XYZ file of C-alpha atoms in Angstrom:
321
model
C 1.572 6.094 0.410
C -1.941 6.699 -0.631
C -4.172 7.954 2.057
C -4.641 11.832 2.168
C -6.295 14.103 4.548
C -9.846 15.609 4.009
C -12.853 14.445 1.993
C -12.544 16.518 -1.233
C -11.453 14.245 -3.981
C -10.807 17.040 -6.635
C -8.541 18.679 -3.966
C -6.606 15.640 -3.137
C -5.821 14.744 -6.949
C -4.907 18.367 -7.429
C -2.438 18.220 -4.437
C -1.105 14.933 -5.570
C -0.713 15.745 -9.257
C 0.775 18.978 -8.486
C 3.180 17.797 -5.971
C 4.179 14.436 -7.785
C 4.373 15.198 -11.461
C 6.384 12.075 -12.361
C 4.755 9.646 -10.071
C 1.060 10.588 -8.921
C -1.246 8.262 -7.228
C -4.942 7.553 -6.845
C -5.649 9.017 -3.433
C -7.697 7.429 -0.607
C -9.704 9.652 1.752
C -10.621 7.852 4.631
C -11.846 10.823 6.604
C -15.052 10.518 4.579
C -15.965 7.556 6.655
C -16.693 3.856 6.471
C -16.217 2.711 2.777
C -13.601 5.290 2.326
C -11.214 3.566 4.943
C -8.751 1.129 3.518
C -10.423 -2.052 4.386
C -13.936 -0.796 3.032
C -12.676 0.659 -0.130
C -11.015 -2.659 -0.966
C -13.997 -4.644 0.208
C -15.924 -2.526 -2.357
C -13.390 -4.180 -5.087
C -14.288 -7.694 -4.337
C -15.936 -9.629 -6.933
C -19.068 -11.828 -5.922
C -18.076 -11.099 -2.236
C -19.671 -8.391 -0.174
C -18.985 -6.710 3.106
C -21.078 -4.549 5.541
C -20.137 -2.474 8.638
C -20.864 -4.250 11.967
C -20.197 -2.563 15.333
C -17.018 -4.827 15.449
C -15.858 -3.857 11.911
C -16.427 -5.184 8.491
C -18.191 -8.378 8.031
C -18.881 -10.487 4.892
C -22.370 -10.594 3.724
C -24.618 -12.358 1.176
C -25.501 -9.240 -1.096
C -24.151 -5.847 -1.790
C -25.931 -3.384 0.732
C -25.420 0.455 1.333
C -21.905 0.130 2.762
C -20.696 -1.629 -0.579
C -22.555 0.934 -2.741
C -21.126 3.860 -0.671
C -17.445 2.529 -1.068
C -17.885 1.962 -4.730
C -19.554 5.514 -5.129
C -16.674 7.148 -3.633
C -14.146 5.224 -5.568
C -16.020 6.523 -8.603
C -15.834 10.081 -7.511
C -11.952 9.558 -6.915
C -11.639 8.183 -10.441
C -13.626 10.992 -11.906
C -11.450 13.389 -10.453
C -8.247 11.451 -11.228
C -9.277 11.363 -14.948
C -9.840 15.107 -14.802
C -6.466 16.110 -13.614
C -4.491 13.546 -15.652
C -5.703 14.545 -19.185
C -2.747 13.548 -21.515
C -0.473 12.301 -18.662
C 2.062 9.760 -19.657
C 4.284 8.224 -17.063
C 3.793 6.012 -13.850
C 0.610 6.138 -11.947
C 0.195 4.189 -8.611
C -2.962 2.601 -7.234
C -3.145 0.903 -4.063
C -5.428 -1.644 -2.320
C -5.157 -3.710 0.801
C -3.395 -7.031 0.141
C -4.952 -10.470 0.888
C -3.489 -11.105 4.191
C -4.238 -7.754 6.002
C -7.643 -7.982 4.328
C -8.143 -11.641 5.848
C -7.136 -10.342 9.203
C -9.627 -7.486 9.139
C -12.618 -8.860 7.300
C -15.186 -11.028 9.648
C -16.892 -14.097 8.549
C -20.556 -14.487 9.487
C -19.885 -15.890 12.758
C -17.771 -12.931 13.781
C -14.260 -14.479 13.553
C -11.691 -13.256 11.069
C -11.504 -14.690 7.650
C -7.948 -15.693 8.814
C -9.550 -18.467 10.794
C -10.688 -20.411 7.724
C -8.183 -21.567 5.113
C -10.746 -22.022 2.543
C -12.129 -18.478 3.071
C -8.851 -17.141 2.834
C -8.430 -18.677 -0.648
C -11.713 -17.537 -1.823
C -11.048 -13.851 -0.571
C -7.604 -13.992 -2.430
C -9.430 -15.021 -5.665
C -12.139 -12.322 -5.190
C -9.521 -9.652 -4.618
C -7.569 -10.756 -7.605
C -10.601 -10.488 -9.823
C -11.619 -7.259 -8.471
C -8.169 -5.754 -8.856
C -7.921 -6.799 -12.317
C -11.106 -4.913 -13.216
C -9.980 -1.965 -11.180
C -6.743 -1.817 -13.072
C -8.514 -1.942 -16.465
C -10.804 0.816 -15.284
C -7.977 3.032 -14.413
C -6.003 2.313 -17.573
C -9.180 3.285 -19.507
C -9.425 6.587 -17.768
C -5.670 7.545 -18.003
C -4.720 5.502 -21.167
C -1.126 6.898 -21.297
C -0.290 5.708 -17.684
C 1.909 2.987 -16.775
C 0.227 1.500 -13.587
C 1.944 0.674 -10.497
C 0.013 -1.691 -8.198
C 0.498 -1.191 -4.393
C -0.758 -3.813 -2.073
C -0.958 -2.560 1.526
C -0.040 -5.365 4.050
C 0.486 -3.663 7.599
C -0.844 -7.063 9.232
C 1.530 -9.284 7.289
C 3.984 -9.798 9.932
C 1.425 -10.387 12.514
C -0.130 -13.119 10.181
C 2.850 -14.848 9.841
C 3.644 -14.887 13.642
C 0.366 -15.844 14.838
C -0.373 -12.496 16.530
C -3.831 -11.632 15.034
C -6.361 -11.900 17.873
C -9.563 -13.845 17.796
C -13.014 -12.189 18.326
C -12.819 -12.704 21.983
C -9.553 -10.851 22.311
C -8.329 -13.835 24.541
C -6.455 -15.843 22.057
C -4.711 -15.418 18.695
C -5.121 -17.089 15.353
C -2.425 -19.733 14.463
C 0.367 -18.452 12.183
C -0.217 -18.998 8.616
C 2.505 -21.092 6.708
C 4.846 -18.971 4.850
C 4.405 -20.901 1.684
C 0.527 -20.339 1.741
C 1.169 -16.592 2.451
C 3.628 -16.330 -0.219
C 1.215 -18.063 -2.729
C -1.493 -15.837 -1.771
C 0.470 -12.628 -2.520
C 1.735 -14.050 -5.841
C -1.668 -14.768 -6.912
C -2.938 -11.444 -6.317
C 0.157 -9.594 -7.743
C -0.333 -11.753 -10.764
C -3.169 -9.629 -11.778
C -0.622 -6.992 -12.947
C 1.640 -9.353 -14.692
C 4.378 -7.426 -16.456
C 3.879 -4.342 -14.364
C 5.351 -3.293 -11.265
C 3.906 -4.309 -7.875
C 4.724 -2.853 -4.533
C 3.886 -4.338 -1.166
C 3.722 -1.607 1.569
C 3.825 -2.195 5.296
C 4.647 0.322 8.047
C 5.027 -2.399 10.694
C 8.316 -3.451 12.079
C 10.114 -6.660 10.791
C 9.039 -6.474 7.013
C 9.506 -10.042 5.573
C 11.762 -8.791 2.706
C 12.906 -12.293 1.597
C 9.258 -13.794 1.411
C 8.068 -10.702 -0.651
C 11.027 -10.942 -2.927
C 10.158 -14.731 -3.415
C 6.381 -13.770 -4.030
C 7.788 -11.701 -7.156
C 7.330 -8.265 -5.713
C 9.094 -5.389 -7.898
C 9.589 -3.267 -4.863
C 8.989 -3.187 -1.051
C 7.835 -0.169 0.936
C 8.644 0.298 4.561
C 8.990 2.772 7.354
C 12.741 3.586 7.223
C 12.968 4.177 11.048
C 12.050 0.785 11.988
C 14.912 -0.851 10.214
C 17.603 -2.403 12.395
C 21.101 -3.659 11.458
C 19.717 -7.204 11.418
C 17.938 -6.284 8.349
C 21.105 -5.172 6.649
C 21.530 -8.733 5.007
C 18.130 -8.940 3.443
C 18.203 -5.304 2.240
C 21.497 -5.925 0.425
C 20.345 -9.039 -1.227
C 17.168 -7.298 -2.293
C 19.013 -4.313 -3.867
C 21.451 -6.692 -5.524
C 18.656 -8.898 -6.646
C 17.035 -5.709 -8.343
C 14.359 -5.117 -5.860
C 13.364 -1.546 -5.596
C 13.149 -0.073 -2.093
C 10.424 2.578 -1.093
C 12.118 4.164 1.911
C 9.763 5.913 4.230
C 11.998 8.596 5.471
C 9.239 11.510 5.786
C 6.993 11.453 8.744
C 3.264 10.872 7.982
C 1.888 13.212 10.630
C 2.367 16.983 11.350
C 5.781 17.950 12.505
C 8.927 19.844 11.746
C 10.698 18.530 8.580
C 14.251 18.432 8.397
C 16.292 19.831 5.253
C 15.687 17.463 2.396
C 19.232 16.249 2.383
C 19.133 15.389 6.094
C 16.004 13.242 5.458
C 17.884 10.803 3.348
C 21.091 10.854 5.442
C 20.085 7.605 6.958
C 19.713 5.906 3.494
C 23.184 7.151 2.543
C 24.544 5.477 5.806
C 22.822 2.282 5.141
C 24.268 2.227 1.727
C 27.839 2.754 3.096
C 27.242 0.043 5.800
C 26.258 -2.438 3.012
C 29.115 -1.555 0.743
C 26.842 -0.792 -2.089
C 27.641 1.465 -4.891
C 26.367 5.190 -4.349
C 25.566 4.967 -8.156
C 22.669 2.493 -7.408
C 21.045 4.894 -5.240
C 18.757 6.762 -7.644
C 17.591 3.574 -9.464
C 17.175 1.431 -6.225
C 15.545 3.910 -3.943
C 12.243 5.911 -4.036
C 11.751 8.309 -1.304
C 8.249 8.345 0.476
C 6.444 9.253 3.515
C 6.696 6.674 6.241
C 2.884 5.816 6.014
C -0.173 7.411 4.615
C -0.941 11.076 5.326
C -4.667 10.598 6.351
C -3.589 11.859 9.795
C -1.831 14.848 8.639
C -3.203 18.411 8.065
C -3.692 19.186 4.339
C -0.903 21.887 4.523
C 1.456 19.292 5.994
C 0.520 16.795 3.427
C 1.369 19.107 0.645
C 4.743 19.916 2.275
C 5.591 16.273 2.979
C 4.917 15.291 -0.664
C 7.150 18.177 -1.829
C 9.756 17.302 0.654
C 9.887 13.628 -0.791
C 10.589 14.986 -4.244
C 13.368 17.313 -2.999
C 14.885 14.483 -0.869
C 14.987 12.202 -3.921
C 16.642 14.889 -5.875
C 19.240 15.355 -3.219
C 19.926 11.664 -3.122
C 20.143 11.498 -6.854
C 22.609 14.567 -7.216
C 24.838 13.815 -4.203
C 24.676 10.011 -3.650
C 27.887 9.981 -1.678
């Protein structure tokens, strides 16, 4: 869903563009260290807001330091590699960043508490992220002018934010749950920078808030398919009927045996039958993906997993029944 193993930007882009000819993405390589991780990379995009690495994690600072510069340098290398391997490309291209609520849960204020503890700080962070993403999308578009950009917001902590499960700095308490309307508004503000273009929210956590994300205007919702339960049926059905695309994470993100491609999407077909949805909708409503990022996989498995997603998607389209 964005993260790849290793630290070689050119090799990662070569793998992605070779495996996913119709839907490549700008790879993240967290193995390089702080600043290449999902939080540090997105912190490097912020406008007039800076973060540095502390023993406890990423903390907001007054000025750009070496950690911010390192994050921006690595992103520049990734963009150079992407531009090299996408000359003349015309089609969808995905870029991803951490969404406002997972970022607020992960970044610390100067006092060591999460940004989530301060309503005003959350609002400022969302605004800074929105402006940074606007500039980032413009830069990607400049480098790959024929691409139709798809923006992915990674929100693995979203459910914890909504339920008041994010721990304070002491670890003995949790921050209070954020009002759902405030969460929705923050997501809508950040997604609004890509007005007119597709925006996906990805969460590999249980109990993804499908209805809230749809109200926030998301084009697609990405999730770990293995974590769905039958209590999700109604919201899934409503999402599909409402035109929301599903990014179904059916391929494991870490090394292990892969079933045949048709077997990987058997659960999707079963869900479709249970919901009484038309099989003809499958190809236009479902994108087959890994369950989460591939940073923890071996390079060989990552290549196989991406190719497997393509084969499974073809199976779903060719044999929707």
